[in-house]
Coordinates of C-alpha atoms in Angstrom, one line a residue:
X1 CA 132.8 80.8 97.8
X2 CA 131.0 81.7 101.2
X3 CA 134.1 83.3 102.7
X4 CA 134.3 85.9 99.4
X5 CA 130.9 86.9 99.5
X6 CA 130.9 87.3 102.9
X7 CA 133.7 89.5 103.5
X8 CA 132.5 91.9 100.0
X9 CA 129.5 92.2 101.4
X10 CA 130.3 93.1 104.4
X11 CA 132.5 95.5 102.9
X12 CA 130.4 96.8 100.9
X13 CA 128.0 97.4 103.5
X14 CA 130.7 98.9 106.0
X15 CA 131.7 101.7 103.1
X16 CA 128.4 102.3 102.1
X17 CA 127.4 103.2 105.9
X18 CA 130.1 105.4 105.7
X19 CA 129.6 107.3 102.4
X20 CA 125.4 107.5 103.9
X21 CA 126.4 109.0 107.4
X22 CA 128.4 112.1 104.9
X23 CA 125.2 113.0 103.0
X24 CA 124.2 116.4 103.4
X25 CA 121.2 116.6 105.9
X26 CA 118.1 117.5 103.2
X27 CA 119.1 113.9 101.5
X28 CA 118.9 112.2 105.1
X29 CA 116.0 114.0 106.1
X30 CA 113.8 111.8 104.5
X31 CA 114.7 108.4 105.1
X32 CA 114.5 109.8 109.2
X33 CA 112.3 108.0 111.3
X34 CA 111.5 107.2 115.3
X35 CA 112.0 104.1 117.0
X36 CA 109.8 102.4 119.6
X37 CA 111.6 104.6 121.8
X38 CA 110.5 107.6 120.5
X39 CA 113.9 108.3 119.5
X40 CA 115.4 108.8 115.8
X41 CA 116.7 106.0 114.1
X42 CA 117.7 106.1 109.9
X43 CA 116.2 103.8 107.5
X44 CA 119.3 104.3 104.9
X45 CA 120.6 101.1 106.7
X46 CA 118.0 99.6 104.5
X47 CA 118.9 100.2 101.2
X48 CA 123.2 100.5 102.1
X49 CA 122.8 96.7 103.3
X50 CA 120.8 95.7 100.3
X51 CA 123.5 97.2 98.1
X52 CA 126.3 95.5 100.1
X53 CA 124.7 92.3 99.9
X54 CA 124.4 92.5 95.9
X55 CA 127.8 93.4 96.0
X56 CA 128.7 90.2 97.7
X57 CA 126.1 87.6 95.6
X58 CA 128.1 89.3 92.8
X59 CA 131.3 88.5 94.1
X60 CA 130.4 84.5 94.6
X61 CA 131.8 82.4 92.7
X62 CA 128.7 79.8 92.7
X63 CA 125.9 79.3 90.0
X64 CA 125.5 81.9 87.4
X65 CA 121.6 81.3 87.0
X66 CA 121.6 81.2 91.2
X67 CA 123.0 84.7 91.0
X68 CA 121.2 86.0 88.5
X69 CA 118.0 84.9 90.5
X70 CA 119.7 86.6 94.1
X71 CA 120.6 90.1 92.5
X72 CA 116.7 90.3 91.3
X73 CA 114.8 89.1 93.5
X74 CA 116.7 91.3 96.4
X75 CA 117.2 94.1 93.8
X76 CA 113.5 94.7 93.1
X77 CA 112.5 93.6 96.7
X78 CA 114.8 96.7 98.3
X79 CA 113.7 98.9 95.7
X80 CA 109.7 98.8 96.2
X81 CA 110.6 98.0 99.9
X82 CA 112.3 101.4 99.6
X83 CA 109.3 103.2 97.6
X84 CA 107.0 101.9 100.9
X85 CA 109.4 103.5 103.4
X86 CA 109.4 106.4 101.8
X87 CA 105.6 106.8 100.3
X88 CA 104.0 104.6 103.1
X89 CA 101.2 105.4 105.5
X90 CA 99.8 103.7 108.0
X91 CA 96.3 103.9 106.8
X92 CA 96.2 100.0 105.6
X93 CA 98.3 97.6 107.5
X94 CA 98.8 94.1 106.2
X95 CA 97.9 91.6 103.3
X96 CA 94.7 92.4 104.2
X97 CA 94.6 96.0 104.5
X98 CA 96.3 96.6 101.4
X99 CA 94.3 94.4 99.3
X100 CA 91.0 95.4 100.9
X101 CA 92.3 99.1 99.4
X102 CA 93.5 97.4 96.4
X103 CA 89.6 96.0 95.7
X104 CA 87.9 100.0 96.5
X105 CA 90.4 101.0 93.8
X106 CA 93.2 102.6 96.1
X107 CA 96.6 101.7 95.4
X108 CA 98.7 101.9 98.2
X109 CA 102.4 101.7 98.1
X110 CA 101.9 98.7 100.2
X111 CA 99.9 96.9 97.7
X112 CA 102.7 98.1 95.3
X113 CA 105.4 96.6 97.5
X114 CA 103.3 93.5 97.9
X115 CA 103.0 92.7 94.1
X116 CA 106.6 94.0 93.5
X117 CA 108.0 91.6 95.6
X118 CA 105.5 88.8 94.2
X119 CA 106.6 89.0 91.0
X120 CA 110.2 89.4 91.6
X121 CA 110.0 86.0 93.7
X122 CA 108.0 84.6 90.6
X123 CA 110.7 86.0 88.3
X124 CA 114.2 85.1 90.7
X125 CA 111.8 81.2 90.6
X126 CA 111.7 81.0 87.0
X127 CA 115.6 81.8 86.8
X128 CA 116.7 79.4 89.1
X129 CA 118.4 76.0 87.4
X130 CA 116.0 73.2 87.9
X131 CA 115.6 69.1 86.5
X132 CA 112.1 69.0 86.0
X133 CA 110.0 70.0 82.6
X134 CA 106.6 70.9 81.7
X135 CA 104.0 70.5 84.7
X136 CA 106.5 69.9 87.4
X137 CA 108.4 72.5 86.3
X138 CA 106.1 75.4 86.6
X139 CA 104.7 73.6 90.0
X140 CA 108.1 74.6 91.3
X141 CA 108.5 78.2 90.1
X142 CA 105.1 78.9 91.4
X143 CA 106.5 77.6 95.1
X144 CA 110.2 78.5 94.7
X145 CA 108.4 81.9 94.0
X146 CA 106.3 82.1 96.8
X147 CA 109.3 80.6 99.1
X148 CA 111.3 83.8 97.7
X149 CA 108.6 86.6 98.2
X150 CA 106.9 85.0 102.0
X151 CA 110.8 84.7 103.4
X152 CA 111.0 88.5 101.9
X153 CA 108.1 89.7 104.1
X154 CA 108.8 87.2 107.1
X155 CA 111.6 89.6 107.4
X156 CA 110.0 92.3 107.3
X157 CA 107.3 91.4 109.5
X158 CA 110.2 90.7 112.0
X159 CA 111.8 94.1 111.8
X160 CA 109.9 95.7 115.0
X161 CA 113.2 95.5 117.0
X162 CA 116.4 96.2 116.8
X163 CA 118.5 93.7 115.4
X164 CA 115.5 91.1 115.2
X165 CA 115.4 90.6 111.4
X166 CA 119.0 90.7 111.0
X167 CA 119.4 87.8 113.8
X168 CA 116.2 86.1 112.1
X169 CA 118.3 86.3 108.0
X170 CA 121.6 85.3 109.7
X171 CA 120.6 82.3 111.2
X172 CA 118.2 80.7 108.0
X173 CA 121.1 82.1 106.2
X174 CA 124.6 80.9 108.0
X175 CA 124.2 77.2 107.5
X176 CA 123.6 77.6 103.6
X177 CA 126.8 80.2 103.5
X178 CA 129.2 77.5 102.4
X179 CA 128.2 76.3 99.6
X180 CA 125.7 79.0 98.9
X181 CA 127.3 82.6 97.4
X182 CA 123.7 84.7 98.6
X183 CA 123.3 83.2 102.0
X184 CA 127.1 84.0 102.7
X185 CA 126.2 87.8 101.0
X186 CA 123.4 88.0 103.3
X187 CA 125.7 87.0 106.6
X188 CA 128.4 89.5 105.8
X189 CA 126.2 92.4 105.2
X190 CA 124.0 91.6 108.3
X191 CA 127.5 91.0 110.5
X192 CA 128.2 94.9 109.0
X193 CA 125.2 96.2 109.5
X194 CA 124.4 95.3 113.1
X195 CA 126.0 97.0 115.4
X196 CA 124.3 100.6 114.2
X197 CA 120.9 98.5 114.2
X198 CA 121.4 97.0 117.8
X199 CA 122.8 100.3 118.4
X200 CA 119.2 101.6 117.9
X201 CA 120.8 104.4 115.1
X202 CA 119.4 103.0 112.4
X203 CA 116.8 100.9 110.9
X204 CA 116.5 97.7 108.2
X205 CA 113.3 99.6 107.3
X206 CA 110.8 97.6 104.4
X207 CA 113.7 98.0 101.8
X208 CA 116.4 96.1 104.2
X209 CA 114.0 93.7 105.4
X210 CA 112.3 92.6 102.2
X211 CA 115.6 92.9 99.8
X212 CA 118.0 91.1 102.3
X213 CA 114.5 88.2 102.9
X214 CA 114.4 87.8 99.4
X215 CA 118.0 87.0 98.9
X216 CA 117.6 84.5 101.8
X217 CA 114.4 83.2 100.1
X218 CA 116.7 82.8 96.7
X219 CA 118.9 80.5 98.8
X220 CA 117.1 78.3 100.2
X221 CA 114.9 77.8 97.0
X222 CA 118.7 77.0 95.1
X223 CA 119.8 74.8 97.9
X224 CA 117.3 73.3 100.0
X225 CA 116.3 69.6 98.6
X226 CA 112.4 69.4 98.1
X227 CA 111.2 67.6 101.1
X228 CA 113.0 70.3 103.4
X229 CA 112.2 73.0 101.2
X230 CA 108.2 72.2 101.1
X231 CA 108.7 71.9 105.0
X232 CA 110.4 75.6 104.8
X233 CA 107.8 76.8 102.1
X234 CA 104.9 76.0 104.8
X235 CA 106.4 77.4 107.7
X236 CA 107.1 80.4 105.8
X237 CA 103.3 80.5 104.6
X238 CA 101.7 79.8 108.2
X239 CA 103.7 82.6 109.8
X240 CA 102.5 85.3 107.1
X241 CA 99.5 84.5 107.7
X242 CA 99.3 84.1 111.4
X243 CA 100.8 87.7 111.4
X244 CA 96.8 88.8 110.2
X245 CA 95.7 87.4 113.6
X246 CA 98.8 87.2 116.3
X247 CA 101.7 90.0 117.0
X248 CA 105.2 88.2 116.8
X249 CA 106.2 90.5 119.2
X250 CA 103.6 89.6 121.9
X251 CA 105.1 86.2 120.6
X252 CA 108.7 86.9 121.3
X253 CA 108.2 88.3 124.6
X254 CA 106.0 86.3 126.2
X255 CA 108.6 83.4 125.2
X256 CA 111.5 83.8 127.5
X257 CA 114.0 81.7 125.1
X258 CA 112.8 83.7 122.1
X259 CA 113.2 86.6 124.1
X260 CA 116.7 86.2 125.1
X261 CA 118.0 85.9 121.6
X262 CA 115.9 89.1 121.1
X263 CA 117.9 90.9 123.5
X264 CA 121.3 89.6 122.8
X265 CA 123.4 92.8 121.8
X266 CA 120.4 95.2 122.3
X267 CA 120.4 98.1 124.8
X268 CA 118.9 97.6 128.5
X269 CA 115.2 97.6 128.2

């Protein structure tokens, strides 16, 4: 199963690059962006690895319900990911921001991105094959859910650098790739996508980070048992919201193992 979605994926993703770079210049122009280099980098690596990572849950041969769940929660995810890359400003920044606008009656495409994502975690949750009934039952939609749409903007929140949130959805992924179809989808299209993001040519973007987060979120709510996966949940939880108050990328650097797997493939600083 891991192997097949994998290599689609991966695939997929490697075609789909291809077919992007051909597009006449006007349809490029405005998914253009600049790096923290000041140089131009593409955000169509966003929704090309989303796509090749649907392409590969797909392809798995695992759960049908699991599936289901994957294919929405990182369809919708890329999608108003996508709408905030391209309608975005940087007038609110954060839960926070967006909300604050959210309550003077401005909605922001953030705010739209941030309840997008919500309810697709909320919806991927309520697909997802589970034992319980009643009470217990909604109890673990509601934190399936919220596993799904925090591990969606975990990776987001990560994509400052290159290759940081493809490293970051690789490794939560990798170990769940055998006997989970997503995880594997999400491992081949990151392997495909990486070296034009380490490359500094292109970008994940909020539609690569949040689709290919969700997916991983989708995983580890279908595979995790529940004492690891309430273990995950809060981990997931206390790094959104320690990314109100701290700068992972501060973090990263200022932690010289963290900052080695940061620069593993990357060009010289």
């Amino acid at each position: 199963m891991g192997f097949l979605s994998a290599a689609v994926a991966a695939a997929a993703t490697a075609g789909l690059e291809r077919a992007a770079e051909k597009l006449p210049k006007e349809n490029r122009e405005p998914f253009e962006r600049t790096n923290h280099r000041g140089e131009p980098v593409t955000l169509l690596e966003g929704p090309v690895t989303v796509l090749g990572a649907l392409a590969g849950v797909a392809a798995s041969r695992g759960n049908g319900k699991v599936k289901a769940a994957a294919v929405l929660a990182g369809a919708v995810s890329g999608a108003v990911g996508a709408y905030d890359d391209l309608r975005g400003t940087t007038q609110a920044k954060g839960f926070r921001g967006h909300l604050s606008a959210l309550q003077r009656g401005e909605v922001t495409s953030g705010a739209v991105k941030i309840l997008g994502v919500g309810a697709a975690g909320l919806a991927a949750a309520a697909l997802l094959p589970r034992k319980s009934r009643g009470v217990k039952a909604v109890a673990g939609i509601v934190a399936d859910g919220a596993l799904i749409a925090g591990t969606a903007n975990l990776a987001n929140l990560l994509d400052l650098r290159p290759g940081r949130a493809l490293k970051a959805v690789t490794a939560v992924s990798a170990p769940l790739a055998v006997v989970n179809g997503p995880a594997a989808a999400v491992v081949g299209a990151a392997a495909a996508a990486a070296p034009s993001d380490l490359g500094e040519r292109s970008m994940l973007g909020d539609s690569g980070a949040n689709g290919l987060g969700a997916i991983t979120g989708t995983a580890l709510a279908a595979t995790l048992p529940r004492p690891l996966k309430t273990l995950v949940l809060a981990a997931v939880v206390g790094l959104n919201l320690a990314s109100e108050k701290v700068s992972f990328t501060k973090v990263i650097a200022d932690t010289p193992v963290l900052d080695k797997i940061d620069q593993w493939g990357r060009r010289p600083r």
